[in-house]
Short mmCIF file of C-alpha atoms in Angstrom, two decimals:
data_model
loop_
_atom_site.label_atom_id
_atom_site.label_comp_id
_atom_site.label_asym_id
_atom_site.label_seq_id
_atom_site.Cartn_x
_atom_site.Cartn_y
_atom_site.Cartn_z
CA UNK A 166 0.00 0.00 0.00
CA UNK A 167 2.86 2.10 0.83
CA UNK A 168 4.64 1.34 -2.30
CA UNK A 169 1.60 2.22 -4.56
CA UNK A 170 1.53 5.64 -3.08
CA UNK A 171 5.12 6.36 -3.01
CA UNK A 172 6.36 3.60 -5.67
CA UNK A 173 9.93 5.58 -6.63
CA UNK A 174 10.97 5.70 -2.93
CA UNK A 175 9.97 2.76 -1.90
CA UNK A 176 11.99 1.20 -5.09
CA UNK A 177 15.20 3.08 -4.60
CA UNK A 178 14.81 2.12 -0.50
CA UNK A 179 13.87 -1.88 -1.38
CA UNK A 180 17.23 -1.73 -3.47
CA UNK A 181 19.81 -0.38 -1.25
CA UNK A 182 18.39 -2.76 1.52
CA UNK A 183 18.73 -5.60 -0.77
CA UNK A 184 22.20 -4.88 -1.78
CA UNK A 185 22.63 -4.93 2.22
CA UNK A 186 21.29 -7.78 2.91
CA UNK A 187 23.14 -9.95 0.49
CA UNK A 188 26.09 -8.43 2.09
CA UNK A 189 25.00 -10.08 5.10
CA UNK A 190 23.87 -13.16 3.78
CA UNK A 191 26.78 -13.87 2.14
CA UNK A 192 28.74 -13.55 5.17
CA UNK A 193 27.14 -16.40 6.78
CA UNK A 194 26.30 -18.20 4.20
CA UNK A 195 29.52 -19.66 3.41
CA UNK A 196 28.57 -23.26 4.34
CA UNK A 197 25.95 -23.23 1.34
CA UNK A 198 27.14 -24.21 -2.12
CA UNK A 199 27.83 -21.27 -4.44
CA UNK A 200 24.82 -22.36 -6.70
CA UNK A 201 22.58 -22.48 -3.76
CA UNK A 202 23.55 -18.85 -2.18
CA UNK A 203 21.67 -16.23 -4.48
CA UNK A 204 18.08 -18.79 -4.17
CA UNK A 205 18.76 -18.56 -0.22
CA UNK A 206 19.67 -14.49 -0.36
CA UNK A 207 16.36 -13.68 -2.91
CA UNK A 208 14.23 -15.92 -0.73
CA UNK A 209 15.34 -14.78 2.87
CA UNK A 210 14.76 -10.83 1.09
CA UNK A 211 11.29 -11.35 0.28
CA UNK A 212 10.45 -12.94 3.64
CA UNK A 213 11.94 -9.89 5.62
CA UNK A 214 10.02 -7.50 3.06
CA UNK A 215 6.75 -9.44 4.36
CA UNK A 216 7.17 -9.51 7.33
CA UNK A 217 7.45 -5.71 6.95
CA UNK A 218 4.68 -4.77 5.25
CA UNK A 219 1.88 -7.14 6.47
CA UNK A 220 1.53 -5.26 9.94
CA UNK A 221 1.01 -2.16 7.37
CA UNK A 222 -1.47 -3.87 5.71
CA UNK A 223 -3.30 -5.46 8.52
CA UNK A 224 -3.38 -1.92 9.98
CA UNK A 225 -4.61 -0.25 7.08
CA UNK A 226 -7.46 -1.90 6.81
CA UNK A 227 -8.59 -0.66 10.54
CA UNK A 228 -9.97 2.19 9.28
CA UNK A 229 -11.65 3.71 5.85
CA UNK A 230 -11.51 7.00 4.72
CA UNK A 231 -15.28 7.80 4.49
CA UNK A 232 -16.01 10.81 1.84
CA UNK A 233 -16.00 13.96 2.46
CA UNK A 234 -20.17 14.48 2.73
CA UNK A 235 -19.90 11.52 4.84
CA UNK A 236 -20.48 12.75 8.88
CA UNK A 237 -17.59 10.77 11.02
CA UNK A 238 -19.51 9.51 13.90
CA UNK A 239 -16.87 6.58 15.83
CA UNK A 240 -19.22 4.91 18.24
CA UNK A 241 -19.83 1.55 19.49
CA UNK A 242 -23.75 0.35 18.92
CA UNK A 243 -25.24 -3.06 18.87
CA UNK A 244 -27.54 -4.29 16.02
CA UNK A 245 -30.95 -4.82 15.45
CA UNK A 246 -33.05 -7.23 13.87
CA UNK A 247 -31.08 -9.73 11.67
CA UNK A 248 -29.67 -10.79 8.09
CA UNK A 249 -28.63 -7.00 6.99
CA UNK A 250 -26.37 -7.26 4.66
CA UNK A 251 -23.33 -4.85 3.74
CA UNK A 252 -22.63 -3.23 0.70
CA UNK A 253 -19.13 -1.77 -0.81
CA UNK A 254 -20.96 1.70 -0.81
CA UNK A 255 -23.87 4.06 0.74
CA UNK A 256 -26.82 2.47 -1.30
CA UNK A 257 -28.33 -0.05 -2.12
CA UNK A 258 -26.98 0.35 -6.09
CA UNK A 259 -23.39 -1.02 -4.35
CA UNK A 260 -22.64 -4.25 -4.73
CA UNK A 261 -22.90 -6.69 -1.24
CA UNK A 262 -19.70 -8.33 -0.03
CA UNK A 263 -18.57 -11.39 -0.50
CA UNK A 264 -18.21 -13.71 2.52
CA UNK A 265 -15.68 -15.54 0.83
CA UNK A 266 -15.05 -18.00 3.90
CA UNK A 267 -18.96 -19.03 3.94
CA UNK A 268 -19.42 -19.21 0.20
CA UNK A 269 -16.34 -21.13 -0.40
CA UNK A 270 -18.29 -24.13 1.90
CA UNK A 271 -21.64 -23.32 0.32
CA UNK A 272 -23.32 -24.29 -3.11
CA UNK A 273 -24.13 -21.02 -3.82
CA UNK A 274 -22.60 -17.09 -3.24
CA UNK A 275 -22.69 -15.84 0.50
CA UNK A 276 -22.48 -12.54 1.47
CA UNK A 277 -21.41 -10.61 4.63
CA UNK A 278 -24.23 -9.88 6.97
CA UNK A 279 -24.62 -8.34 10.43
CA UNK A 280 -27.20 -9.45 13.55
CA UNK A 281 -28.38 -8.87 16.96
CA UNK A 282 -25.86 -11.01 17.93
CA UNK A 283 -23.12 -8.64 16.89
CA UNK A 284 -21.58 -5.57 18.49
CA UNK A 285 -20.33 -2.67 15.72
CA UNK A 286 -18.25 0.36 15.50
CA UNK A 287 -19.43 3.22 13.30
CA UNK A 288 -16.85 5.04 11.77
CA UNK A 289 -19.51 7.65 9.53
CA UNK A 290 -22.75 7.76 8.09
CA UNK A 291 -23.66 9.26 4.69
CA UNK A 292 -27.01 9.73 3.15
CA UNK A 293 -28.82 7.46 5.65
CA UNK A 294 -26.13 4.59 5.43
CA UNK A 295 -23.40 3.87 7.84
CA UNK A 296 -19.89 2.21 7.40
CA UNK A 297 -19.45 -0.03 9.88
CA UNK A 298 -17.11 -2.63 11.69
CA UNK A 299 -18.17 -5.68 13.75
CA UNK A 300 -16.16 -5.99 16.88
CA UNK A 301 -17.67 -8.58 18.94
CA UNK A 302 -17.17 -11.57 18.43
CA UNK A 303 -14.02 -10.90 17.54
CA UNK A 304 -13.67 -13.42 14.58
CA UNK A 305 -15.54 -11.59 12.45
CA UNK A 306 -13.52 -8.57 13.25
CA UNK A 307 -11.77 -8.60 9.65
CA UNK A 308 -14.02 -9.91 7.42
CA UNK A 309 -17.50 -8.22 8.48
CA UNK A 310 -17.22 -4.56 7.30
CA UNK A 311 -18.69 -2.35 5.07
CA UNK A 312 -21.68 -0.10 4.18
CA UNK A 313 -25.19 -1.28 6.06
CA UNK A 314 -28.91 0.88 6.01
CA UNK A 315 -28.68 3.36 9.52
CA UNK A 316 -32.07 2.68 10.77
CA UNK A 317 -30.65 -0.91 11.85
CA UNK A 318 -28.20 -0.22 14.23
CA UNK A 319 -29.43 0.89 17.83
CA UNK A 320 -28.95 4.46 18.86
CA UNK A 321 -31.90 4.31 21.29
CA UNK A 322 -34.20 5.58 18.79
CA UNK A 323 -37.23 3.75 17.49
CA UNK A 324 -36.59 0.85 14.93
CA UNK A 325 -37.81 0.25 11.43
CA UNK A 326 -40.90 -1.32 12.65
CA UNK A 327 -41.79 1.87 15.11
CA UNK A 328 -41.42 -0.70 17.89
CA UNK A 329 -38.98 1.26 20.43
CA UNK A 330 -38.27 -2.75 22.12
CA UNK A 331 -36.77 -4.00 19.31
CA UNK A 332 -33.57 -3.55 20.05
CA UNK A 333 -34.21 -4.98 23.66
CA UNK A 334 -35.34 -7.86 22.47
CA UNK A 335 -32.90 -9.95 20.40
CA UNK A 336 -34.58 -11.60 16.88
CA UNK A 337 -33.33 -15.07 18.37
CA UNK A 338 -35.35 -14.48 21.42
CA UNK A 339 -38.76 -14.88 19.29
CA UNK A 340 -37.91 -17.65 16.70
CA UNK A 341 -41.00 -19.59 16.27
CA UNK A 342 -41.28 -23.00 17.92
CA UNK A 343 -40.80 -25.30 14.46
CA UNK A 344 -41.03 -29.33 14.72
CA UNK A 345 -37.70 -29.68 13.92
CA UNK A 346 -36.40 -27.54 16.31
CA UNK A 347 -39.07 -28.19 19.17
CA UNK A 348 -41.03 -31.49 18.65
CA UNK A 349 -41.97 -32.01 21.76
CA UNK A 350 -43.20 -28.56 22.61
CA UNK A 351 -45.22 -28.08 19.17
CA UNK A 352 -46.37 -32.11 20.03
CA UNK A 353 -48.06 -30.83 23.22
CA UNK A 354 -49.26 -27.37 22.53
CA UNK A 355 -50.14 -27.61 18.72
CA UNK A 356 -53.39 -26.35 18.68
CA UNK A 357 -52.35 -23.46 20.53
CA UNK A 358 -48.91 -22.84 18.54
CA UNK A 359 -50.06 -19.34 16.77
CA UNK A 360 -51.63 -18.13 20.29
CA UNK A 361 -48.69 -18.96 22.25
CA UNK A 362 -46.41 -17.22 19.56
CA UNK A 363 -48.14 -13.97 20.52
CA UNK A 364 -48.43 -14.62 24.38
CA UNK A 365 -44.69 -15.49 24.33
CA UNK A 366 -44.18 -11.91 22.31
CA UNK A 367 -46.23 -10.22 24.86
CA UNK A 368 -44.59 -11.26 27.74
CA UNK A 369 -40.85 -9.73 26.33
CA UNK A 370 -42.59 -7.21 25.69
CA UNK A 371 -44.25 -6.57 29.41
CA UNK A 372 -40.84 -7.41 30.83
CA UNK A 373 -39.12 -4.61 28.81
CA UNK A 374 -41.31 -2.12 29.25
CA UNK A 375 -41.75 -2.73 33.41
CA UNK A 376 -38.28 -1.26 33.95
CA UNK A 377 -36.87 -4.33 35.38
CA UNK A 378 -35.61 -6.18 32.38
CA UNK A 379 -32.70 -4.61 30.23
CA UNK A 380 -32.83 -6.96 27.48
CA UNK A 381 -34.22 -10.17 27.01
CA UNK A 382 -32.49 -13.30 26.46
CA UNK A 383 -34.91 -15.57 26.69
CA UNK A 384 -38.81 -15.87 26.41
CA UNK A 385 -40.08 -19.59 26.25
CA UNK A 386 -43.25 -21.38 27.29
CA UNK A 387 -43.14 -23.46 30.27
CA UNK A 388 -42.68 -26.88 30.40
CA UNK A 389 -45.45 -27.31 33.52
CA UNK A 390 -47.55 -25.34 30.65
CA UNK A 391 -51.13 -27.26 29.94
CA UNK A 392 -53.31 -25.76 26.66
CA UNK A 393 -55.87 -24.94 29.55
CA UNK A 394 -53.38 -23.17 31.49
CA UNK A 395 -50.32 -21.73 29.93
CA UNK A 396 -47.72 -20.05 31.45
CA UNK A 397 -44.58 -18.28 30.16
CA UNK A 398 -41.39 -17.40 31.59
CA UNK A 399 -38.54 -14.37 30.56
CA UNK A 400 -35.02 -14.01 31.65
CA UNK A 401 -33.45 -10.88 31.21
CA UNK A 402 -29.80 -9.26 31.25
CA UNK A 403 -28.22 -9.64 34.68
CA UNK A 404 -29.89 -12.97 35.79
CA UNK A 405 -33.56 -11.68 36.95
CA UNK A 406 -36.07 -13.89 35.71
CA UNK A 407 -40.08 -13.43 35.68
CA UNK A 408 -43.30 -16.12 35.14
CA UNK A 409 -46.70 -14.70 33.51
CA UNK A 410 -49.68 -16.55 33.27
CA UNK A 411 -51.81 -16.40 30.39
CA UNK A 412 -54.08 -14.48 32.15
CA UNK A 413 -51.87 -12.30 33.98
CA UNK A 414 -51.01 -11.22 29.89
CA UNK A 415 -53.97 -10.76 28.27
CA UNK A 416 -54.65 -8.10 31.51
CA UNK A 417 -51.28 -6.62 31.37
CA UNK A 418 -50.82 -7.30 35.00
CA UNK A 419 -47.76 -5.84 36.93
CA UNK A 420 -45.19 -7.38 36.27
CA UNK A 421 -42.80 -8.50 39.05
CA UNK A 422 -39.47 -10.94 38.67
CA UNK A 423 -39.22 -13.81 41.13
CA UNK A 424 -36.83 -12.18 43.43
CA UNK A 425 -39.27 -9.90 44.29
CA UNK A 426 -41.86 -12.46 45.00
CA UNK A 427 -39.12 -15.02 46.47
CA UNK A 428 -40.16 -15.88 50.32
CA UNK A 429 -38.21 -14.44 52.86
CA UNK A 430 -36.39 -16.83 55.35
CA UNK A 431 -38.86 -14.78 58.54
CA UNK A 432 -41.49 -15.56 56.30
CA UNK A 433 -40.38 -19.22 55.17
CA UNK A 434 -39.73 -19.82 58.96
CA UNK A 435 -43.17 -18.70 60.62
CA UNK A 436 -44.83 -20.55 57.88
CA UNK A 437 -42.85 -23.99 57.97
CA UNK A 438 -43.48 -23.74 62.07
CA UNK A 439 -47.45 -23.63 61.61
CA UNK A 440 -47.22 -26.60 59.21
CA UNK A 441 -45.44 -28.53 61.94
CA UNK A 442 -47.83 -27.48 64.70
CA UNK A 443 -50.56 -28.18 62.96
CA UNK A 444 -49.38 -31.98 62.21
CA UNK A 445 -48.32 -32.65 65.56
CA UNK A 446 -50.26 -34.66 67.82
CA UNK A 447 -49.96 -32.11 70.74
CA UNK A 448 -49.30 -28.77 68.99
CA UNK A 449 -48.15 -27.04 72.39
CA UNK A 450 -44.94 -29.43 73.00
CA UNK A 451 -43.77 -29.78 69.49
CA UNK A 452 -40.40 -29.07 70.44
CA UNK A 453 -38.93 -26.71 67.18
CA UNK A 454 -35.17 -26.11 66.52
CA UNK A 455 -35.66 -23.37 64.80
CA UNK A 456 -32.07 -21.58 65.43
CA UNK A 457 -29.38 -24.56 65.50
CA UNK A 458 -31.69 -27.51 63.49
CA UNK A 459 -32.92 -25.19 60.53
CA UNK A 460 -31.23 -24.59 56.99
CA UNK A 461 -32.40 -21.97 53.88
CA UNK A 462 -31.44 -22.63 50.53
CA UNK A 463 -32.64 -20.24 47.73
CA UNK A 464 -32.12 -20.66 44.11
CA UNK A 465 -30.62 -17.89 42.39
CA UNK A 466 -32.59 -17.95 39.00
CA UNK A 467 -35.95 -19.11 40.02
CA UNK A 468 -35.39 -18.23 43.46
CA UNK A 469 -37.57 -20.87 44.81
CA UNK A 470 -36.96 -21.50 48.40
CA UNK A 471 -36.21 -24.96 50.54
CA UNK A 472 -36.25 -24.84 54.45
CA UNK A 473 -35.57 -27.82 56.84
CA UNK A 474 -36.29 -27.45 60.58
CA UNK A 475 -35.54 -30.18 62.88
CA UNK A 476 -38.16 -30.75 66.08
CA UNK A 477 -39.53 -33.41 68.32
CA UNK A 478 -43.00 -34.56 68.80
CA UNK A 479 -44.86 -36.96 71.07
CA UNK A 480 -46.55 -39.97 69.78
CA UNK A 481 -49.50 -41.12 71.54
CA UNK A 482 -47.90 -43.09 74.49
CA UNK A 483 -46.05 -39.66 75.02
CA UNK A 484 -42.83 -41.15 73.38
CA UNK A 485 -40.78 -37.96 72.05
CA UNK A 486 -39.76 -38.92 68.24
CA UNK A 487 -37.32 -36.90 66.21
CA UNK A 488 -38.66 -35.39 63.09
CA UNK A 489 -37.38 -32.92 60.32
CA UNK A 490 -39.74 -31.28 58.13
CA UNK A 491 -38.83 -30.11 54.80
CA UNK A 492 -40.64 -26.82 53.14
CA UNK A 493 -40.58 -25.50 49.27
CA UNK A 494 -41.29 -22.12 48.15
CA UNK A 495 -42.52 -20.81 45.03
CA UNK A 496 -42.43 -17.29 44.73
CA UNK A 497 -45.84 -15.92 45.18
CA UNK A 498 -47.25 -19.38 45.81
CA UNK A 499 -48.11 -21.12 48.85
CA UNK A 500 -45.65 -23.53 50.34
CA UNK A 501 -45.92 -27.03 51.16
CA UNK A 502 -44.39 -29.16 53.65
CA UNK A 503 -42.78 -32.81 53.87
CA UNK A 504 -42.12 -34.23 57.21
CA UNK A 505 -40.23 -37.29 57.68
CA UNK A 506 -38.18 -39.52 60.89
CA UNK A 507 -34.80 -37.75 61.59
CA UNK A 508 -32.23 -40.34 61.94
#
């Protein structure tokens, strides 16, 4: 690149290195047979002059010079929607790129396209098209770069479908539940497939726009689901995850993520006493070890809650008997208790 732009320098420079070099070479390259010495000098020259210009090149193609009507911009922005495609130029008239590594394992042409999935720096926009350069993941660093339409990358602006959440919520998020992909989940809900499709929507949706969700990286149907009563669930950015019932949808209830409705361990405790109490023979001397004997386990995704709590009770010839009693949590749903011998 250097050469092209300065081709009489660089020429008169390549030549008085080379005359150096073989200078060199031909100091230590006594051992080699005289026939053999000029192949070795030529061959070493061109490696060194590789060497030397491929860091140029590699950095050179960094950066673009964007025209002069084009408005340098030089921020980071992730993508949205998917399959956009990048052209050579600001329009549409410009021919798309290559990807030479996909087509080359392909029947047919491929061509460079950028996703959701994708992180890209602008360097300029011109005319309502923006050059651009992926940067995460960082494979597709070199080869994914070029002109793509404006309105798809997200500057916190509405999107091309006027739906401000689209960015939020990732195209992969929403991919329709297909047999292939999902037999068993378009097996059991089939005859509600196109209503569940638009509950599942919905729900992303709800958990965007309550504040509490970032972005969405999942939004699935629940396996516990029935057709009669369907339930979804939505995970967002950061690890908080929320449940919505079909009905709790179609009435746009509050929306609140299972940490907030996760049981606290006062509130796991009185309850998992009262279940005891009211199984034991004599409520009043139910002996509870509810300091030393009891443990609180809480999941940190679905936050659901398990508390043991060791205690005596007297059978009916007054015979005390060591039992432990074991209580789950759903958040915002009743508990239930287990209670078994303690060995």
């Amino acid at each position: 690149m250097i050469c092209k732009i300065h081709i009489g320098y660089c020429q008169q420079t390549i030549n008085r290195a080379h005359i150096k070099f073989m200078l060199i070479i031909k100091k230590y390259s006594f051992k080699y047979p005289v026939r053999h010495r000029t192949q070795l000098i030529n061959t070493c020259f061109v490696c060194l002059i590789l060497l030397f210009l491929l860091p140029l090149e590699s950095e050179a193609v960094t950066s673009i010079k964007c025209d002069e009507g084009a408005v340098h911009t030089g921020a980071q922005f992730e993508v949205i929607g998917s399959g956009h495609e990048l052209r050579s130029g600001p329009g549409k008239k410009y021919d798309r790129i290559v990807n030479a590594t996909a087509t080359s394992m392909s029947t047919k042409t491929q061509y460079v396209s950028i996703d959701d999935s994708t992180t890209i720096y602008e360097e300029c926009t011109s005319q309502g098209w923006s050059w651009i350069r992926v940067i995460k993941p960082d494979w597709l660093q070199d080869s994914h770069r070029g002109w793509v339409e404006t309105k798809y990358i997200d500057k916190g602006s509405s999107s091309e479908s006027g739906n401000k959440n689209v960015a939020k919520i990732p195209s992969y998020v929403l991919e329709p539940y297909t047999s292939k992909e999902y037999p068993k989940t378009v097996a059991k809900f089939k005859p509600r497939l196109k209503e569940i499709e638009l509950l599942r929507k919905k729900a992303a949706v709800m958990a965007i726009e309550s504040g509490k969700c970032p972005r969405i990286t999942v939004a699935e149907v629940d396996d516990d689901s029935t057709l009669k009563n369907l339930r979804f669930y939505v995970d967002c950015e950061g690890g908080a995850r929320l449940y919505l019932t079909e009905s709790e949808i179609l009435k746009d209830s509050p929306v609140r993520t299972q940490k907030e409705k996760a049981w606290t361990p006062d509130n796991a405790i009185a309850f998992c006493k009262q279940g005891i109490k009211d199984r034991a023979l004599i409520p009043s001397e139910a002996e509870i070890h509810d300091i030393m004997g009891t443990t609180f386990s809480e999941a940190p995704v679905t936050h659901n809650v398990v508390l043991t709590m060791n205690f005596e009770a007297k059978n009916a010839f007054g015979v005390k008997i060591p039992y432990k009693a074991t209580c789950h949590f759903e958040p915002g749903i009743l508990g239930t208790i287990d209670i078994s011998l303690r060995k």
